[in-house]
């Protein structure tokens, strides 16, 4: 199983980035997918999740209206479109796969996820 996250980088406050996470070695459509982030020196926190079929989504309050999670079950990829970035969004962003999720529901707890990607760094300059 491999979850390859990409798309991170350095962006100015107010800018945008799109993170991608390409999955291999799993039946992608059978997994709920999530994004988490870990700021330097802090705990990992939930950012967004999408259900198996892409219909159900949830976003953390801190990113609602600015970030959007989506998935492409043909390309086996989950995305996180981030806009209006703030310095407090700076973190290592991880994608994760949840094999116990149902078709329409999502999970927000890190312990619900079975597989994790390696992370991609997002830095936001003020």
mmCIF file of N, CA and C in Angstrom:
data_model
loop_
_atom_site.group_PDB
_atom_site.id
_atom_site.type_symbol
_atom_site.label_atom_id
_atom_site.label_comp_id
_atom_site.label_asym_id
_atom_site.label_seq_id
_atom_site.Cartn_x
_atom_site.Cartn_y
_atom_site.Cartn_z
ATOM 1 N N UNK A 1 0.849 -1.186 0.000
ATOM 2 C CA UNK A 1 0.000 0.000 0.000
ATOM 3 C C UNK A 1 0.889 1.242 0.000
ATOM 4 N N UNK A 2 0.572 2.146 -0.885
ATOM 5 C CA UNK A 2 1.335 3.390 -0.931
ATOM 6 C C UNK A 2 0.388 4.561 -1.144
ATOM 7 N N UNK A 3 0.554 5.573 -0.308
ATOM 8 C CA UNK A 3 -0.152 6.832 -0.462
ATOM 9 C C UNK A 3 0.901 7.901 -0.666
ATOM 10 N N UNK A 4 0.945 8.448 -1.866
ATOM 11 C CA UNK A 4 1.988 9.401 -2.225
ATOM 12 C C UNK A 4 1.399 10.799 -2.282
ATOM 13 N N UNK A 5 1.714 11.591 -1.266
ATOM 14 C CA UNK A 5 1.222 12.971 -1.208
ATOM 15 C C UNK A 5 2.182 13.904 -1.926
ATOM 16 N N UNK A 6 1.631 14.901 -2.579
ATOM 17 C CA UNK A 6 2.445 15.884 -3.286
ATOM 18 C C UNK A 6 1.695 17.203 -3.350
ATOM 19 N N UNK A 7 2.399 18.234 -3.798
ATOM 20 C CA UNK A 7 1.760 19.523 -3.997
ATOM 21 C C UNK A 7 2.058 20.566 -2.940
ATOM 22 N N UNK A 8 2.744 20.182 -1.898
ATOM 23 C CA UNK A 8 3.099 21.147 -0.881
ATOM 24 C C UNK A 8 4.157 22.119 -1.379
ATOM 25 N N UNK A 9 4.400 23.136 -0.581
ATOM 26 C CA UNK A 9 5.411 24.117 -0.954
ATOM 27 C C UNK A 9 5.279 25.375 -0.137
ATOM 28 N N UNK A 10 5.947 26.406 -0.593
ATOM 29 C CA UNK A 10 5.934 27.714 0.058
ATOM 30 C C UNK A 10 4.963 28.629 -0.679
ATOM 31 N N UNK A 11 4.076 29.262 0.076
ATOM 32 C CA UNK A 11 3.093 30.159 -0.518
ATOM 33 C C UNK A 11 2.908 31.354 0.407
ATOM 34 N N UNK A 12 2.552 32.477 -0.164
ATOM 35 C CA UNK A 12 2.296 33.660 0.639
ATOM 36 C C UNK A 12 0.914 33.610 1.263
ATOM 37 N N UNK A 13 0.750 34.341 2.333
ATOM 38 C CA UNK A 13 -0.567 34.457 2.959
ATOM 39 C C UNK A 13 -1.589 34.893 1.915
ATOM 40 N N UNK A 14 -2.719 34.209 1.911
ATOM 41 C CA UNK A 14 -3.756 34.496 0.931
ATOM 42 C C UNK A 14 -3.661 33.682 -0.334
ATOM 43 N N UNK A 15 -2.576 32.952 -0.479
ATOM 44 C CA UNK A 15 -2.370 32.156 -1.676
ATOM 45 C C UNK A 15 -3.091 30.827 -1.646
ATOM 46 N N UNK A 16 -2.858 30.048 -2.693
ATOM 47 C CA UNK A 16 -3.536 28.764 -2.853
ATOM 48 C C UNK A 16 -2.546 27.658 -3.194
ATOM 49 N N UNK A 17 -2.928 26.455 -2.815
ATOM 50 C CA UNK A 17 -2.192 25.252 -3.178
ATOM 51 C C UNK A 17 -3.200 24.129 -3.363
ATOM 52 N N UNK A 18 -2.837 23.168 -4.184
ATOM 53 C CA UNK A 18 -3.649 21.960 -4.279
ATOM 54 C C UNK A 18 -2.771 20.767 -3.975
ATOM 55 N N UNK A 19 -3.138 20.056 -2.935
ATOM 56 C CA UNK A 19 -2.432 18.840 -2.578
ATOM 57 C C UNK A 19 -3.092 17.658 -3.278
ATOM 58 N N UNK A 20 -2.271 16.695 -3.645
ATOM 59 C CA UNK A 20 -2.756 15.455 -4.242
ATOM 60 C C UNK A 20 -2.209 14.285 -3.459
ATOM 61 N N UNK A 21 -2.961 13.212 -3.460
ATOM 62 C CA UNK A 21 -2.499 11.985 -2.819
ATOM 63 C C UNK A 21 -2.896 10.825 -3.727
ATOM 64 N N UNK A 22 -1.915 10.222 -4.332
ATOM 65 C CA UNK A 22 -2.151 9.106 -5.235
ATOM 66 C C UNK A 22 -2.006 7.791 -4.482
ATOM 67 N N UNK A 23 -3.004 6.945 -4.593
ATOM 68 C CA UNK A 23 -3.014 5.679 -3.871
ATOM 69 C C UNK A 23 -2.718 4.515 -4.808
ATOM 70 N N UNK A 24 -1.994 3.562 -4.286
ATOM 71 C CA UNK A 24 -1.742 2.322 -5.013
ATOM 72 C C UNK A 24 -1.717 1.173 -4.021
ATOM 73 N N UNK A 25 -2.043 -0.008 -4.509
ATOM 74 C CA UNK A 25 -2.027 -1.177 -3.644
ATOM 75 C C UNK A 25 -3.288 -1.380 -2.832
ATOM 76 N N UNK A 26 -4.294 -0.546 -3.050
ATOM 77 C CA UNK A 26 -5.578 -0.706 -2.376
ATOM 78 C C UNK A 26 -6.696 -0.545 -3.392
ATOM 79 N N UNK A 27 -7.862 -1.090 -3.063
ATOM 80 C CA UNK A 27 -9.053 -0.843 -3.872
ATOM 81 C C UNK A 27 -9.587 0.516 -3.459
ATOM 82 N N UNK A 28 -9.112 1.530 -4.129
ATOM 83 C CA UNK A 28 -9.294 2.915 -3.684
ATOM 84 C C UNK A 28 -10.755 3.254 -3.402
ATOM 85 N N UNK A 29 -11.650 2.802 -4.240
ATOM 86 C CA UNK A 29 -13.063 3.122 -4.073
ATOM 87 C C UNK A 29 -13.691 2.507 -2.839
ATOM 88 N N UNK A 30 -13.008 1.611 -2.176
ATOM 89 C CA UNK A 30 -13.507 0.980 -0.952
ATOM 90 C C UNK A 30 -12.993 1.657 0.307
ATOM 91 N N UNK A 31 -12.314 2.768 0.135
ATOM 92 C CA UNK A 31 -11.718 3.454 1.276
ATOM 93 C C UNK A 31 -12.226 4.882 1.374
ATOM 94 N N UNK A 32 -12.605 5.279 2.597
ATOM 95 C CA UNK A 32 -12.741 6.695 2.862
ATOM 96 C C UNK A 32 -11.343 7.297 2.928
ATOM 97 N N UNK A 33 -11.239 8.558 2.560
ATOM 98 C CA UNK A 33 -9.934 9.210 2.537
ATOM 99 C C UNK A 33 -9.959 10.483 3.366
ATOM 100 N N UNK A 34 -8.857 10.782 3.982
ATOM 101 C CA UNK A 34 -8.785 11.973 4.812
ATOM 102 C C UNK A 34 -7.463 12.691 4.665
ATOM 103 N N UNK A 35 -7.488 13.949 5.056
ATOM 104 C CA UNK A 35 -6.277 14.754 5.177
ATOM 105 C C UNK A 35 -6.147 15.199 6.630
ATOM 106 N N UNK A 36 -4.965 15.072 7.132
ATOM 107 C CA UNK A 36 -4.614 15.556 8.460
ATOM 108 C C UNK A 36 -3.384 16.442 8.324
ATOM 109 N N UNK A 37 -3.120 17.224 9.348
ATOM 110 C CA UNK A 37 -1.912 18.048 9.331
ATOM 111 C C UNK A 37 -1.291 18.086 10.712
ATOM 112 N N UNK A 38 -0.003 18.300 10.713
ATOM 113 C CA UNK A 38 0.726 18.393 11.962
ATOM 114 C C UNK A 38 1.647 19.600 11.915
ATOM 115 N N UNK A 39 1.242 20.685 12.578
ATOM 116 C CA UNK A 39 2.149 21.836 12.664
ATOM 117 C C UNK A 39 3.363 21.472 13.503
ATOM 118 N N UNK A 40 4.428 22.175 13.285
ATOM 119 C CA UNK A 40 5.661 21.901 14.016
ATOM 120 C C UNK A 40 5.438 22.008 15.517
ATOM 121 N N UNK A 41 5.791 20.966 16.242
ATOM 122 C CA UNK A 41 5.681 20.965 17.685
ATOM 123 C C UNK A 41 4.283 20.732 18.234
ATOM 124 N N UNK A 42 3.346 20.412 17.338
ATOM 125 C CA UNK A 42 1.971 20.214 17.783
ATOM 126 C C UNK A 42 1.481 18.832 17.377
ATOM 127 N N UNK A 43 0.295 18.482 17.866
ATOM 128 C CA UNK A 43 -0.297 17.189 17.544
ATOM 129 C C UNK A 43 -0.913 17.199 16.150
ATOM 130 N N UNK A 44 -1.061 15.998 15.629
ATOM 131 C CA UNK A 44 -1.728 15.858 14.341
ATOM 132 C C UNK A 44 -3.205 16.206 14.497
ATOM 133 N N UNK A 45 -3.757 16.906 13.522
ATOM 134 C CA UNK A 45 -5.157 17.307 13.598
ATOM 135 C C UNK A 45 -5.887 17.025 12.291
ATOM 136 N N UNK A 46 -7.165 16.784 12.433
ATOM 137 C CA UNK A 46 -8.019 16.512 11.287
ATOM 138 C C UNK A 46 -8.205 17.773 10.445
ATOM 139 N N UNK A 47 -8.177 17.600 9.125
ATOM 140 C CA UNK A 47 -8.417 18.706 8.213
ATOM 141 C C UNK A 47 -9.694 18.470 7.406
ATOM 142 N N UNK A 48 -9.772 17.336 6.734
ATOM 143 C CA UNK A 48 -10.921 17.069 5.871
ATOM 144 C C UNK A 48 -10.985 15.592 5.551
ATOM 145 N N UNK A 49 -12.194 15.132 5.217
ATOM 146 C CA UNK A 49 -12.372 13.737 4.838
ATOM 147 C C UNK A 49 -13.460 13.634 3.777
ATOM 148 N N UNK A 50 -13.362 12.584 2.989
ATOM 149 C CA UNK A 50 -14.334 12.349 1.915
ATOM 150 C C UNK A 50 -14.716 10.885 1.932
ATOM 151 N N UNK A 51 -15.993 10.619 1.678
ATOM 152 C CA UNK A 51 -16.499 9.252 1.703
ATOM 153 C C UNK A 51 -16.043 8.475 0.481
ATOM 154 N N UNK A 52 -16.327 7.207 0.488
ATOM 155 C CA UNK A 52 -15.899 6.335 -0.601
ATOM 156 C C UNK A 52 -16.348 6.838 -1.963
ATOM 157 N N UNK A 53 -17.590 7.299 -2.016
ATOM 158 C CA UNK A 53 -18.133 7.693 -3.316
ATOM 159 C C UNK A 53 -17.965 9.177 -3.606
ATOM 160 N N UNK A 54 -17.342 9.884 -2.686
ATOM 161 C CA UNK A 54 -17.090 11.302 -2.905
ATOM 162 C C UNK A 54 -18.238 12.219 -2.544
ATOM 163 N N UNK A 55 -19.360 11.631 -2.151
ATOM 164 C CA UNK A 55 -20.534 12.462 -1.863
ATOM 165 C C UNK A 55 -20.445 13.086 -0.476
ATOM 166 N N UNK A 56 -20.041 12.289 0.486
ATOM 167 C CA UNK A 56 -19.938 12.786 1.854
ATOM 168 C C UNK A 56 -18.592 13.440 2.100
ATOM 169 N N UNK A 57 -18.607 14.648 2.632
ATOM 170 C CA UNK A 57 -17.364 15.318 2.991
ATOM 171 C C UNK A 57 -17.536 15.992 4.346
ATOM 172 N N UNK A 58 -16.414 16.224 4.993
ATOM 173 C CA UNK A 58 -16.399 16.993 6.236
ATOM 174 C C UNK A 58 -15.088 17.766 6.282
ATOM 175 N N UNK A 59 -15.185 18.981 6.747
ATOM 176 C CA UNK A 59 -14.014 19.828 6.889
ATOM 177 C C UNK A 59 -13.935 20.362 8.308
ATOM 178 N N UNK A 60 -12.752 20.472 8.819
ATOM 179 C CA UNK A 60 -12.557 21.073 10.128
ATOM 180 C C UNK A 60 -13.048 22.516 10.106
ATOM 181 N N UNK A 61 -13.540 22.972 11.232
ATOM 182 C CA UNK A 61 -14.051 24.340 11.301
ATOM 183 C C UNK A 61 -12.988 25.357 10.890
ATOM 184 N N UNK A 62 -11.749 25.075 11.210
ATOM 185 C CA UNK A 62 -10.672 26.021 10.938
ATOM 186 C C UNK A 62 -10.397 26.200 9.445
ATOM 187 N N UNK A 63 -10.887 25.278 8.615
ATOM 188 C CA UNK A 63 -10.621 25.380 7.185
ATOM 189 C C UNK A 63 -11.886 25.498 6.348
ATOM 190 N N UNK A 64 -13.034 25.443 6.972
ATOM 191 C CA UNK A 64 -14.292 25.532 6.226
ATOM 192 C C UNK A 64 -14.353 26.825 5.415
ATOM 193 N N UNK A 65 -14.793 26.664 4.176
ATOM 194 C CA UNK A 65 -14.895 27.816 3.298
ATOM 195 C C UNK A 65 -13.596 28.166 2.600
ATOM 196 N N UNK A 66 -12.491 27.544 3.034
ATOM 197 C CA UNK A 66 -11.193 27.817 2.409
ATOM 198 C C UNK A 66 -10.597 26.567 1.750
ATOM 199 N N UNK A 67 -10.828 25.419 2.333
ATOM 200 C CA UNK A 67 -10.288 24.163 1.815
ATOM 201 C C UNK A 67 -11.438 23.300 1.303
ATOM 202 N N UNK A 68 -11.146 22.529 0.279
ATOM 203 C CA UNK A 68 -12.128 21.596 -0.266
ATOM 204 C C UNK A 68 -11.459 20.273 -0.590
ATOM 205 N N UNK A 69 -12.024 19.213 -0.042
ATOM 206 C CA UNK A 69 -11.519 17.877 -0.348
ATOM 207 C C UNK A 69 -12.363 17.275 -1.468
ATOM 208 N N UNK A 70 -11.707 16.519 -2.322
ATOM 209 C CA UNK A 70 -12.408 15.820 -3.396
ATOM 210 C C UNK A 70 -11.599 14.585 -3.759
ATOM 211 N N UNK A 71 -12.205 13.741 -4.569
ATOM 212 C CA UNK A 71 -11.495 12.527 -4.969
ATOM 213 C C UNK A 71 -11.876 12.149 -6.390
ATOM 214 N N UNK A 72 -10.987 11.410 -7.018
ATOM 215 C CA UNK A 72 -11.220 10.874 -8.356
ATOM 216 C C UNK A 72 -10.952 9.382 -8.268
ATOM 217 N N UNK A 73 -12.021 8.602 -8.282
ATOM 218 C CA UNK A 73 -11.875 7.159 -8.113
ATOM 219 C C UNK A 73 -11.362 6.463 -9.372
ATOM 220 N N UNK A 74 -11.283 7.171 -10.454
ATOM 221 C CA UNK A 74 -10.660 6.611 -11.658
ATOM 222 C C UNK A 74 -9.139 6.765 -11.571
ATOM 223 N N UNK A 75 -8.719 7.919 -11.084
ATOM 224 C CA UNK A 75 -7.283 8.192 -10.953
ATOM 225 C C UNK A 75 -6.717 7.731 -9.618
ATOM 226 N N UNK A 76 -7.570 7.197 -8.740
ATOM 227 C CA UNK A 76 -7.127 6.747 -7.411
ATOM 228 C C UNK A 76 -6.403 7.861 -6.659
ATOM 229 N N UNK A 77 -6.999 9.029 -6.700
ATOM 230 C CA UNK A 77 -6.351 10.195 -6.118
ATOM 231 C C UNK A 77 -7.350 11.009 -5.307
ATOM 232 N N UNK A 78 -6.885 11.511 -4.185
ATOM 233 C CA UNK A 78 -7.667 12.441 -3.372
ATOM 234 C C UNK A 78 -6.953 13.784 -3.390
ATOM 235 N N UNK A 79 -7.722 14.845 -3.392
ATOM 236 C CA UNK A 79 -7.178 16.189 -3.497
ATOM 237 C C UNK A 79 -7.594 17.028 -2.287
ATOM 238 N N UNK A 80 -6.797 18.026 -2.016
ATOM 239 C CA UNK A 80 -7.157 19.052 -1.050
ATOM 240 C C UNK A 80 -6.834 20.392 -1.679
ATOM 241 N N UNK A 81 -7.868 21.090 -2.101
ATOM 242 C CA UNK A 81 -7.699 22.435 -2.644
ATOM 243 C C UNK A 81 -7.707 23.418 -1.482
ATOM 244 N N UNK A 82 -6.623 24.158 -1.348
ATOM 245 C CA UNK A 82 -6.476 25.094 -0.244
ATOM 246 C C UNK A 82 -6.374 26.501 -0.796
ATOM 247 N N UNK A 83 -7.189 27.397 -0.279
ATOM 248 C CA UNK A 83 -7.130 28.788 -0.699
ATOM 249 C C UNK A 83 -7.169 29.682 0.524
ATOM 250 N N UNK A 84 -6.914 30.948 0.303
ATOM 251 C CA UNK A 84 -6.862 31.929 1.402
ATOM 252 C C UNK A 84 -5.996 31.410 2.545
ATOM 253 N N UNK A 85 -4.838 30.914 2.201
ATOM 254 C CA UNK A 85 -3.973 30.297 3.206
ATOM 255 C C UNK A 85 -3.479 31.314 4.221
ATOM 256 N N UNK A 86 -3.370 30.832 5.450
ATOM 257 C CA UNK A 86 -2.928 31.642 6.572
ATOM 258 C C UNK A 86 -1.655 31.036 7.147
ATOM 259 N N UNK A 87 -0.879 31.833 7.864
ATOM 260 C CA UNK A 87 0.332 31.270 8.488
ATOM 261 C C UNK A 87 0.020 30.075 9.390
ATOM 262 N N UNK A 88 -1.128 30.074 10.021
ATOM 263 C CA UNK A 88 -1.467 28.958 10.919
ATOM 264 C C UNK A 88 -1.826 27.676 10.169
ATOM 265 N N UNK A 89 -1.911 27.745 8.850
ATOM 266 C CA UNK A 89 -2.125 26.538 8.053
ATOM 267 C C UNK A 89 -0.816 25.797 7.777
ATOM 268 N N UNK A 90 0.295 26.407 8.104
ATOM 269 C CA UNK A 90 1.587 25.783 7.857
ATOM 270 C C UNK A 90 1.725 24.500 8.671
ATOM 271 N N UNK A 91 2.089 23.428 8.003
ATOM 272 C CA UNK A 91 2.165 22.120 8.649
ATOM 273 C C UNK A 91 2.643 21.092 7.636
ATOM 274 N N UNK A 92 2.918 19.904 8.143
ATOM 275 C CA UNK A 92 3.068 18.757 7.251
ATOM 276 C C UNK A 92 1.672 18.160 7.079
ATOM 277 N N UNK A 93 1.266 17.995 5.847
ATOM 278 C CA UNK A 93 -0.060 17.474 5.542
ATOM 279 C C UNK A 93 0.051 16.008 5.145
ATOM 280 N N UNK A 94 -0.792 15.196 5.757
ATOM 281 C CA UNK A 94 -0.797 13.755 5.511
ATOM 282 C C UNK A 94 -2.147 13.317 4.944
ATOM 283 N N UNK A 95 -2.105 12.434 3.980
ATOM 284 C CA UNK A 95 -3.334 11.795 3.544
ATOM 285 C C UNK A 95 -3.404 10.407 4.183
ATOM 286 N N UNK A 96 -4.621 9.920 4.318
ATOM 287 C CA UNK A 96 -4.826 8.647 4.991
ATOM 288 C C UNK A 96 -6.044 7.940 4.418
ATOM 289 N N UNK A 97 -6.057 6.618 4.562
ATOM 290 C CA UNK A 97 -7.131 5.787 4.014
ATOM 291 C C UNK A 97 -7.798 4.991 5.124
ATOM 292 N N UNK A 98 -9.118 4.971 5.081
ATOM 293 C CA UNK A 98 -9.938 4.319 6.103
ATOM 294 C C UNK A 98 -10.737 3.198 5.447
ATOM 295 N N UNK A 99 -10.406 1.960 5.759
ATOM 296 C CA UNK A 99 -11.072 0.829 5.107
ATOM 297 C C UNK A 99 -12.409 0.494 5.735
ATOM 298 N N UNK A 100 -12.699 1.037 6.909
ATOM 299 C CA UNK A 100 -13.961 0.701 7.580
ATOM 300 C C UNK A 100 -15.070 1.712 7.290
ATOM 301 N N UNK A 101 -14.771 2.731 6.528
ATOM 302 C CA UNK A 101 -15.799 3.732 6.256
ATOM 303 C C UNK A 101 -16.879 3.147 5.357
ATOM 304 N N UNK A 102 -18.052 3.746 5.414
ATOM 305 C CA UNK A 102 -19.140 3.298 4.549
ATOM 306 C C UNK A 102 -19.204 4.196 3.322
ATOM 307 N N UNK A 103 -20.193 3.941 2.492
ATOM 308 C CA UNK A 103 -20.259 4.631 1.204
ATOM 309 C C UNK A 103 -20.389 6.136 1.350
ATOM 310 N N UNK A 104 -21.168 6.567 2.345
ATOM 311 C CA UNK A 104 -21.468 7.997 2.433
ATOM 312 C C UNK A 104 -20.861 8.691 3.646
ATOM 313 N N UNK A 105 -20.334 7.938 4.588
ATOM 314 C CA UNK A 105 -19.858 8.562 5.821
ATOM 315 C C UNK A 105 -18.357 8.749 5.805
ATOM 316 N N UNK A 106 -17.895 9.597 6.700
ATOM 317 C CA UNK A 106 -16.477 9.885 6.804
ATOM 318 C C UNK A 106 -16.043 9.743 8.254
ATOM 319 N N UNK A 107 -14.758 9.620 8.440
ATOM 320 C CA UNK A 107 -14.170 9.536 9.779
ATOM 321 C C UNK A 107 -13.256 10.724 9.996
ATOM 322 N N UNK A 108 -13.244 11.208 11.222
ATOM 323 C CA UNK A 108 -12.416 12.365 11.523
ATOM 324 C C UNK A 108 -11.290 12.063 12.505
ATOM 325 N N UNK A 109 -11.326 10.904 13.102
ATOM 326 C CA UNK A 109 -10.283 10.559 14.068
ATOM 327 C C UNK A 109 -9.118 9.854 13.417
ATOM 328 N N UNK A 110 -7.902 10.220 13.778
ATOM 329 C CA UNK A 110 -6.741 9.582 13.145
ATOM 330 C C UNK A 110 -6.681 8.080 13.377
ATOM 331 N N UNK A 111 -7.241 7.615 14.489
ATOM 332 C CA UNK A 111 -7.170 6.182 14.763
ATOM 333 C C UNK A 111 -8.161 5.378 13.917
ATOM 334 N N UNK A 112 -9.017 6.064 13.189
ATOM 335 C CA UNK A 112 -9.941 5.386 12.267
ATOM 336 C C UNK A 112 -9.253 5.020 10.954
ATOM 337 N N UNK A 113 -8.080 5.559 10.731
ATOM 338 C CA UNK A 113 -7.404 5.394 9.451
ATOM 339 C C UNK A 113 -6.337 4.314 9.525
ATOM 340 N N UNK A 114 -6.263 3.555 8.467
ATOM 341 C CA UNK A 114 -5.402 2.370 8.443
ATOM 342 C C UNK A 114 -4.063 2.611 7.745
ATOM 343 N N UNK A 115 -4.076 3.436 6.746
ATOM 344 C CA UNK A 115 -2.867 3.670 5.966
ATOM 345 C C UNK A 115 -2.608 5.171 5.872
ATOM 346 N N UNK A 116 -1.320 5.511 5.900
ATOM 347 C CA UNK A 116 -0.916 6.912 5.885
ATOM 348 C C UNK A 116 0.151 7.150 4.833
ATOM 349 N N UNK A 117 0.077 8.334 4.233
ATOM 350 C CA UNK A 117 1.123 8.750 3.330
ATOM 351 C C UNK A 117 2.290 9.349 4.097
ATOM 352 N N UNK A 118 3.296 9.773 3.364
ATOM 353 C CA UNK A 118 4.533 10.247 3.988
ATOM 354 C C UNK A 118 4.478 11.717 4.377
ATOM 355 N N UNK A 119 3.502 12.445 3.900
ATOM 356 C CA UNK A 119 3.374 13.851 4.253
ATOM 357 C C UNK A 119 4.005 14.781 3.236
ATOM 358 N N UNK A 120 3.441 15.960 3.134
ATOM 359 C CA UNK A 120 3.988 16.995 2.272
ATOM 360 C C UNK A 120 3.938 18.311 3.049
ATOM 361 N N UNK A 121 5.026 19.055 2.989
ATOM 362 C CA UNK A 121 5.164 20.267 3.794
ATOM 363 C C UNK A 121 4.484 21.445 3.122
ATOM 364 N N UNK A 122 3.691 22.162 3.896
ATOM 365 C CA UNK A 122 3.095 23.415 3.442
ATOM 366 C C UNK A 122 3.627 24.529 4.343
ATOM 367 N N UNK A 123 4.212 25.531 3.736
ATOM 368 C CA UNK A 123 4.746 26.674 4.459
ATOM 369 C C UNK A 123 4.045 27.925 3.952
ATOM 370 N N UNK A 124 3.568 28.738 4.863
ATOM 371 C CA UNK A 124 2.850 29.946 4.492
ATOM 372 C C UNK A 124 3.598 31.142 5.066
ATOM 373 N N UNK A 125 4.060 32.011 4.209
ATOM 374 C CA UNK A 125 4.803 33.180 4.648
ATOM 375 C C UNK A 125 3.843 34.347 4.877
ATOM 376 N N UNK A 126 4.151 35.118 5.899
ATOM 377 C CA UNK A 126 3.279 36.253 6.235
ATOM 378 C C UNK A 126 3.763 37.528 5.554
#
